[in-house]
Short mmCIF file of C-alpha atoms in Angstrom, two decimals:
data_model
loop_
_atom_site.label_atom_id
_atom_site.label_comp_id
_atom_site.label_asym_id
_atom_site.label_seq_id
_atom_site.Cartn_x
_atom_site.Cartn_y
_atom_site.Cartn_z
CA GLU L 1 -7.12 -5.47 14.45
CA ILE L 2 -9.55 -3.50 12.77
CA VAL L 3 -11.11 -5.26 9.72
CA MET L 4 -11.94 -3.37 6.38
CA THR L 5 -14.52 -5.33 4.50
CA GLN L 6 -14.83 -3.78 0.66
CA SER L 7 -18.11 -4.20 -0.94
CA PRO L 8 -18.55 -6.18 -4.08
CA ALA L 9 -15.16 -8.03 -4.73
CA THR L 10 -16.37 -7.46 -8.29
CA LEU L 11 -18.21 -4.25 -10.24
CA SER L 12 -19.21 -5.29 -13.80
CA VAL L 13 -19.81 -1.73 -15.35
CA SER L 14 -19.91 0.50 -18.20
CA PRO L 15 -17.59 3.22 -19.24
CA GLY L 16 -19.44 6.25 -18.85
CA GLU L 17 -20.91 4.79 -15.97
CA ARG L 18 -20.84 6.64 -12.08
CA VAL L 19 -20.25 3.55 -9.82
CA THR L 20 -19.73 4.06 -6.16
CA LEU L 21 -16.95 1.63 -3.90
CA SER L 22 -17.78 0.76 -0.81
CA CYS L 23 -15.46 0.01 2.25
CA ARG L 24 -16.90 -0.46 5.57
CA ALA L 25 -14.78 -0.66 8.75
CA SER L 26 -15.27 -2.72 12.15
CA GLN L 27 -14.77 -0.33 14.54
CA SER L 28 -14.64 3.78 14.10
CA ILE L 29 -11.29 4.82 12.44
CA SER L 30 -12.64 8.94 12.24
CA SER L 31 -11.28 9.72 8.36
CA ASN L 32 -8.26 7.51 8.64
CA LEU L 33 -8.81 6.06 5.18
CA ALA L 34 -6.89 6.14 2.18
CA TRP L 35 -8.03 4.40 -1.38
CA TYR L 36 -5.81 2.94 -4.13
CA GLN L 37 -5.92 2.27 -7.42
CA GLN L 38 -4.21 -0.76 -8.98
CA LYS L 39 -4.17 -1.64 -12.96
CA PRO L 40 -2.66 -4.95 -14.07
CA GLY L 41 0.95 -5.41 -13.32
CA GLN L 42 1.49 -1.66 -11.82
CA ALA L 43 2.29 -0.96 -8.34
CA PRO L 44 -1.25 0.45 -6.32
CA ARG L 45 -1.33 4.75 -7.02
CA LEU L 46 -2.89 6.72 -4.07
CA LEU L 47 -5.93 8.15 -4.99
CA ILE L 48 -7.74 9.35 -1.48
CA TYR L 49 -6.35 10.06 1.75
CA ASP L 50 -8.10 11.09 5.03
CA ALA L 51 -11.36 10.01 3.50
CA SER L 52 -11.98 12.31 0.96
CA SER L 53 -8.92 14.07 0.52
CA ARG L 54 -8.22 13.62 -3.62
CA ALA L 55 -3.95 13.24 -3.88
CA ILE L 56 -1.70 14.74 -6.30
CA GLY L 57 -2.58 14.54 -10.17
CA ILE L 58 -6.23 12.89 -9.36
CA PRO L 59 -9.10 14.19 -11.90
CA ALA L 60 -11.99 15.54 -10.23
CA ARG L 61 -14.11 12.68 -10.94
CA PHE L 62 -12.80 10.67 -8.74
CA SER L 63 -14.19 11.77 -4.87
CA GLY L 64 -14.17 10.18 -1.15
CA SER L 65 -17.04 10.28 1.30
CA TRP L 66 -17.59 8.45 4.60
CA SER L 67 -20.34 8.27 7.57
CA GLY L 68 -19.59 6.67 9.63
CA THR L 69 -17.54 3.39 9.90
CA GLU L 70 -18.56 3.29 6.03
CA PHE L 71 -16.70 5.02 3.20
CA THR L 72 -17.26 5.43 -0.29
CA LEU L 73 -15.32 6.23 -3.68
CA THR L 74 -17.06 7.61 -6.24
CA ILE L 75 -16.23 7.64 -9.87
CA SER L 76 -18.32 10.05 -11.15
CA SER L 77 -17.92 8.82 -15.18
CA LEU L 78 -16.02 6.29 -16.03
CA GLN L 79 -12.87 5.84 -18.00
CA SER L 80 -11.46 2.96 -19.62
CA GLU L 81 -8.29 3.44 -18.02
CA ASP L 82 -10.61 3.38 -14.63
CA PHE L 83 -10.87 -0.45 -14.69
CA ALA L 84 -8.98 -1.72 -12.05
CA VAL L 85 -8.68 -3.09 -8.40
CA TYR L 86 -8.90 -0.71 -6.06
CA TYR L 87 -8.17 -0.95 -2.18
CA CYS L 88 -9.29 0.91 1.09
CA GLN L 89 -6.28 0.98 3.59
CA GLN L 90 -6.87 1.85 7.43
CA TYR L 91 -4.60 3.91 9.12
CA ASN L 92 -5.95 5.22 12.14
CA THR L 93 -4.25 2.51 14.35
CA TRP L 94 -0.91 3.38 12.64
CA PRO L 95 1.82 2.80 13.65
CA PRO L 96 2.74 0.22 13.92
CA ALA L 97 -0.58 -1.19 12.05
CA CYS L 98 -2.34 -0.47 9.28
CA THR L 99 -4.97 -3.31 7.44
CA PHE L 100 -6.05 -3.16 3.61
CA GLY L 101 -9.31 -4.11 1.92
CA GLN L 102 -9.49 -7.31 0.25
CA GLY L 103 -9.70 -4.75 -2.80
CA THR L 104 -12.95 -4.25 -5.60
CA LYS L 105 -12.28 -5.36 -8.84
CA LEU L 106 -13.85 -2.76 -11.73
CA GLU L 107 -14.38 -4.93 -14.84
CA ILE L 108 -16.10 -3.75 -18.02
CA LYS L 109 -19.57 -4.73 -18.54
CA GLN F 1 10.36 13.42 -10.26
CA VAL F 2 10.29 10.68 -7.06
CA GLN F 3 11.44 6.50 -7.83
CA LEU F 4 12.03 3.74 -6.66
CA VAL F 5 13.34 0.95 -7.49
CA GLU F 6 13.63 -2.33 -5.70
CA SER F 7 16.29 -5.30 -6.19
CA GLY F 8 17.23 -8.39 -4.03
CA GLY F 9 14.08 -10.80 -5.15
CA GLY F 10 14.33 -13.69 -6.04
CA LEU F 11 13.95 -17.50 -5.46
CA VAL F 12 15.74 -18.74 -2.34
CA ASN F 13 14.72 -22.47 -0.01
CA PRO F 14 12.79 -22.19 2.88
CA GLY F 15 14.83 -21.65 5.53
CA GLY F 16 17.01 -19.26 3.78
CA SER F 17 17.74 -15.51 3.61
CA LEU F 18 17.53 -13.09 1.40
CA ARG F 19 18.09 -8.92 1.56
CA LEU F 20 16.25 -6.65 -0.43
CA SER F 21 17.24 -2.88 -1.53
CA CYS F 22 15.29 0.17 -2.61
CA ALA F 23 17.41 3.41 -3.88
CA ALA F 24 15.46 6.16 -3.84
CA SER F 25 15.13 9.31 -5.42
CA GLY F 26 13.86 12.35 -6.19
CA PHE F 27 13.11 14.41 -2.85
CA THR F 28 14.81 14.46 0.53
CA PHE F 29 15.25 10.62 1.93
CA ASN F 30 15.78 11.21 5.55
CA ASP F 31 12.61 13.36 5.58
CA TYR F 32 10.32 10.69 5.16
CA TYR F 33 9.03 7.12 6.79
CA MET F 34 9.08 4.30 4.79
CA THR F 35 7.60 1.14 4.54
CA TRP F 36 7.70 -2.68 2.66
CA ILE F 37 4.25 -3.50 1.38
CA ARG F 38 4.17 -7.00 -0.23
CA GLN F 39 1.49 -8.40 -2.62
CA ALA F 40 1.12 -12.41 -2.47
CA PRO F 41 0.14 -13.33 -6.48
CA GLY F 42 -3.26 -12.45 -7.23
CA LYS F 43 -4.04 -11.85 -3.63
CA GLY F 44 -4.70 -8.29 -1.78
CA LEU F 45 -1.75 -5.88 -0.25
CA GLU F 46 -0.06 -6.66 3.43
CA TYR F 47 1.51 -4.31 5.32
CA VAL F 48 5.04 -5.60 6.09
CA ALA F 49 7.51 -3.19 8.04
CA TYR F 50 8.01 0.24 8.46
CA ILE F 51 11.06 2.61 9.65
CA SER F 52 11.71 6.12 10.39
CA GLY F 53 13.00 8.62 8.33
CA GLY F 54 16.34 8.48 11.14
CA GLY F 55 15.90 5.05 11.20
CA ASP F 56 15.61 5.00 15.07
CA TYR F 57 11.61 3.55 15.08
CA THR F 58 11.39 0.41 13.39
CA PHE F 59 7.97 -1.48 13.42
CA TYR F 60 6.70 -4.82 11.99
CA ALA F 61 3.33 -6.72 11.25
CA ASP F 62 3.02 -9.73 13.53
CA SER F 63 3.60 -12.48 10.41
CA VAL F 64 7.52 -11.31 10.33
CA LYS F 65 8.49 -10.14 13.45
CA GLY F 66 11.95 -11.87 14.99
CA ARG F 67 12.41 -13.17 10.92
CA PHE F 68 12.81 -9.88 8.88
CA THR F 69 14.77 -6.40 9.64
CA ILE F 70 14.09 -3.23 8.13
CA SER F 71 16.68 -0.75 7.78
CA ARG F 72 18.37 2.64 6.01
CA ASP F 73 21.44 3.98 4.73
CA ASN F 74 20.10 7.73 4.41
CA ALA F 75 23.92 8.40 2.94
CA GLU F 76 23.05 6.82 0.20
CA ASN F 77 19.14 7.10 0.32
CA SER F 78 18.66 3.47 -0.14
CA LEU F 79 15.81 1.15 2.12
CA TYR F 80 16.57 -2.46 3.34
CA LEU F 81 14.94 -5.60 4.28
CA GLN F 82 16.76 -8.31 6.08
CA MET F 83 14.40 -11.58 5.71
CA ASN F 84 15.48 -14.74 7.47
CA SER F 85 14.18 -17.87 8.32
CA LEU F 86 12.08 -17.16 4.98
CA ARG F 87 8.75 -19.20 4.59
CA ALA F 88 6.47 -19.92 1.51
CA GLU F 89 4.01 -17.61 2.65
CA ASP F 90 6.47 -14.80 2.15
CA THR F 91 6.20 -15.75 -1.21
CA ALA F 92 5.37 -12.12 -2.90
CA LEU F 93 5.93 -8.86 -4.85
CA TYR F 94 7.54 -6.57 -2.44
CA TYR F 95 7.26 -2.89 -2.63
CA CYS F 96 9.29 -0.30 -1.56
CA VAL F 97 7.03 2.34 -0.31
CA ARG F 98 6.61 6.15 0.50
CA VAL F 99 4.42 7.30 3.69
CA LYS F 100 3.11 10.80 3.24
CA ASP F 101 2.44 12.47 6.33
CA LEU F 102 3.06 9.62 8.76
CA TYR F 103 -0.20 7.74 7.84
CA TYR F 104 -0.62 7.19 3.88
CA PHE F 105 1.71 5.56 0.78
CA ASP F 106 1.99 8.08 -1.42
CA ASN F 107 4.85 6.15 -4.16
CA TRP F 108 5.53 3.30 -4.49
CA GLY F 109 8.10 1.16 -6.54
CA GLN F 110 7.47 -1.47 -9.12
CA GLY F 111 8.45 -4.38 -7.23
CA THR F 112 11.04 -7.96 -6.27
CA LEU F 113 9.33 -10.69 -6.58
CA VAL F 114 10.29 -13.17 -3.65
CA THR F 115 9.26 -16.53 -4.06
CA VAL F 116 10.33 -18.94 -1.83
CA SER F 117 9.80 -23.06 -2.39
CA SER F 118 12.53 -25.96 -2.75
#
């Protein structure tokens, strides 16, 4: 099973800052990775697919990149509505298996 | 716009059964694979089961294989999850989710809560 490891678990940042979230795969998954945002009391929302493609309606301040098995979600200038939990998900072995990272919580500093 | 509305959650005893439903609208339902994803209270996301657009292919997470059955009724634009032999560890919010391009999850319902407890 491919294990997805996100770091850090919690990140305290100030509005307006640039932030980088990391997700590492335990083996190669090519670019078969998505990022989701989940706000309290809400369902997750797709942000990025295929490691770097923005989903419909996602602001340009969100971007994704990767190198090898290291994946990065960057938010160029944090807005108040961006404080949430972010999950990565690999779909290289889908179907039938896909795995999520454990999440990174972005909180206000 | 795409809407996914789950129902059928509730409190059930260990060993009991429950059937979840998801009413889909705003897209051509049978064009899309669908999946159930769950989230235990305060925890992360876990894929549960997956079904092809025609309903002929189904896949399950190892944790639910043999106990849960995913199905769909394309005439009714509905997705189902039959859950048998429920365990405490099945307690979670269950999301009905549309699968985009066969691989990632582009639209989510608001979830229905399943609590397994005596």
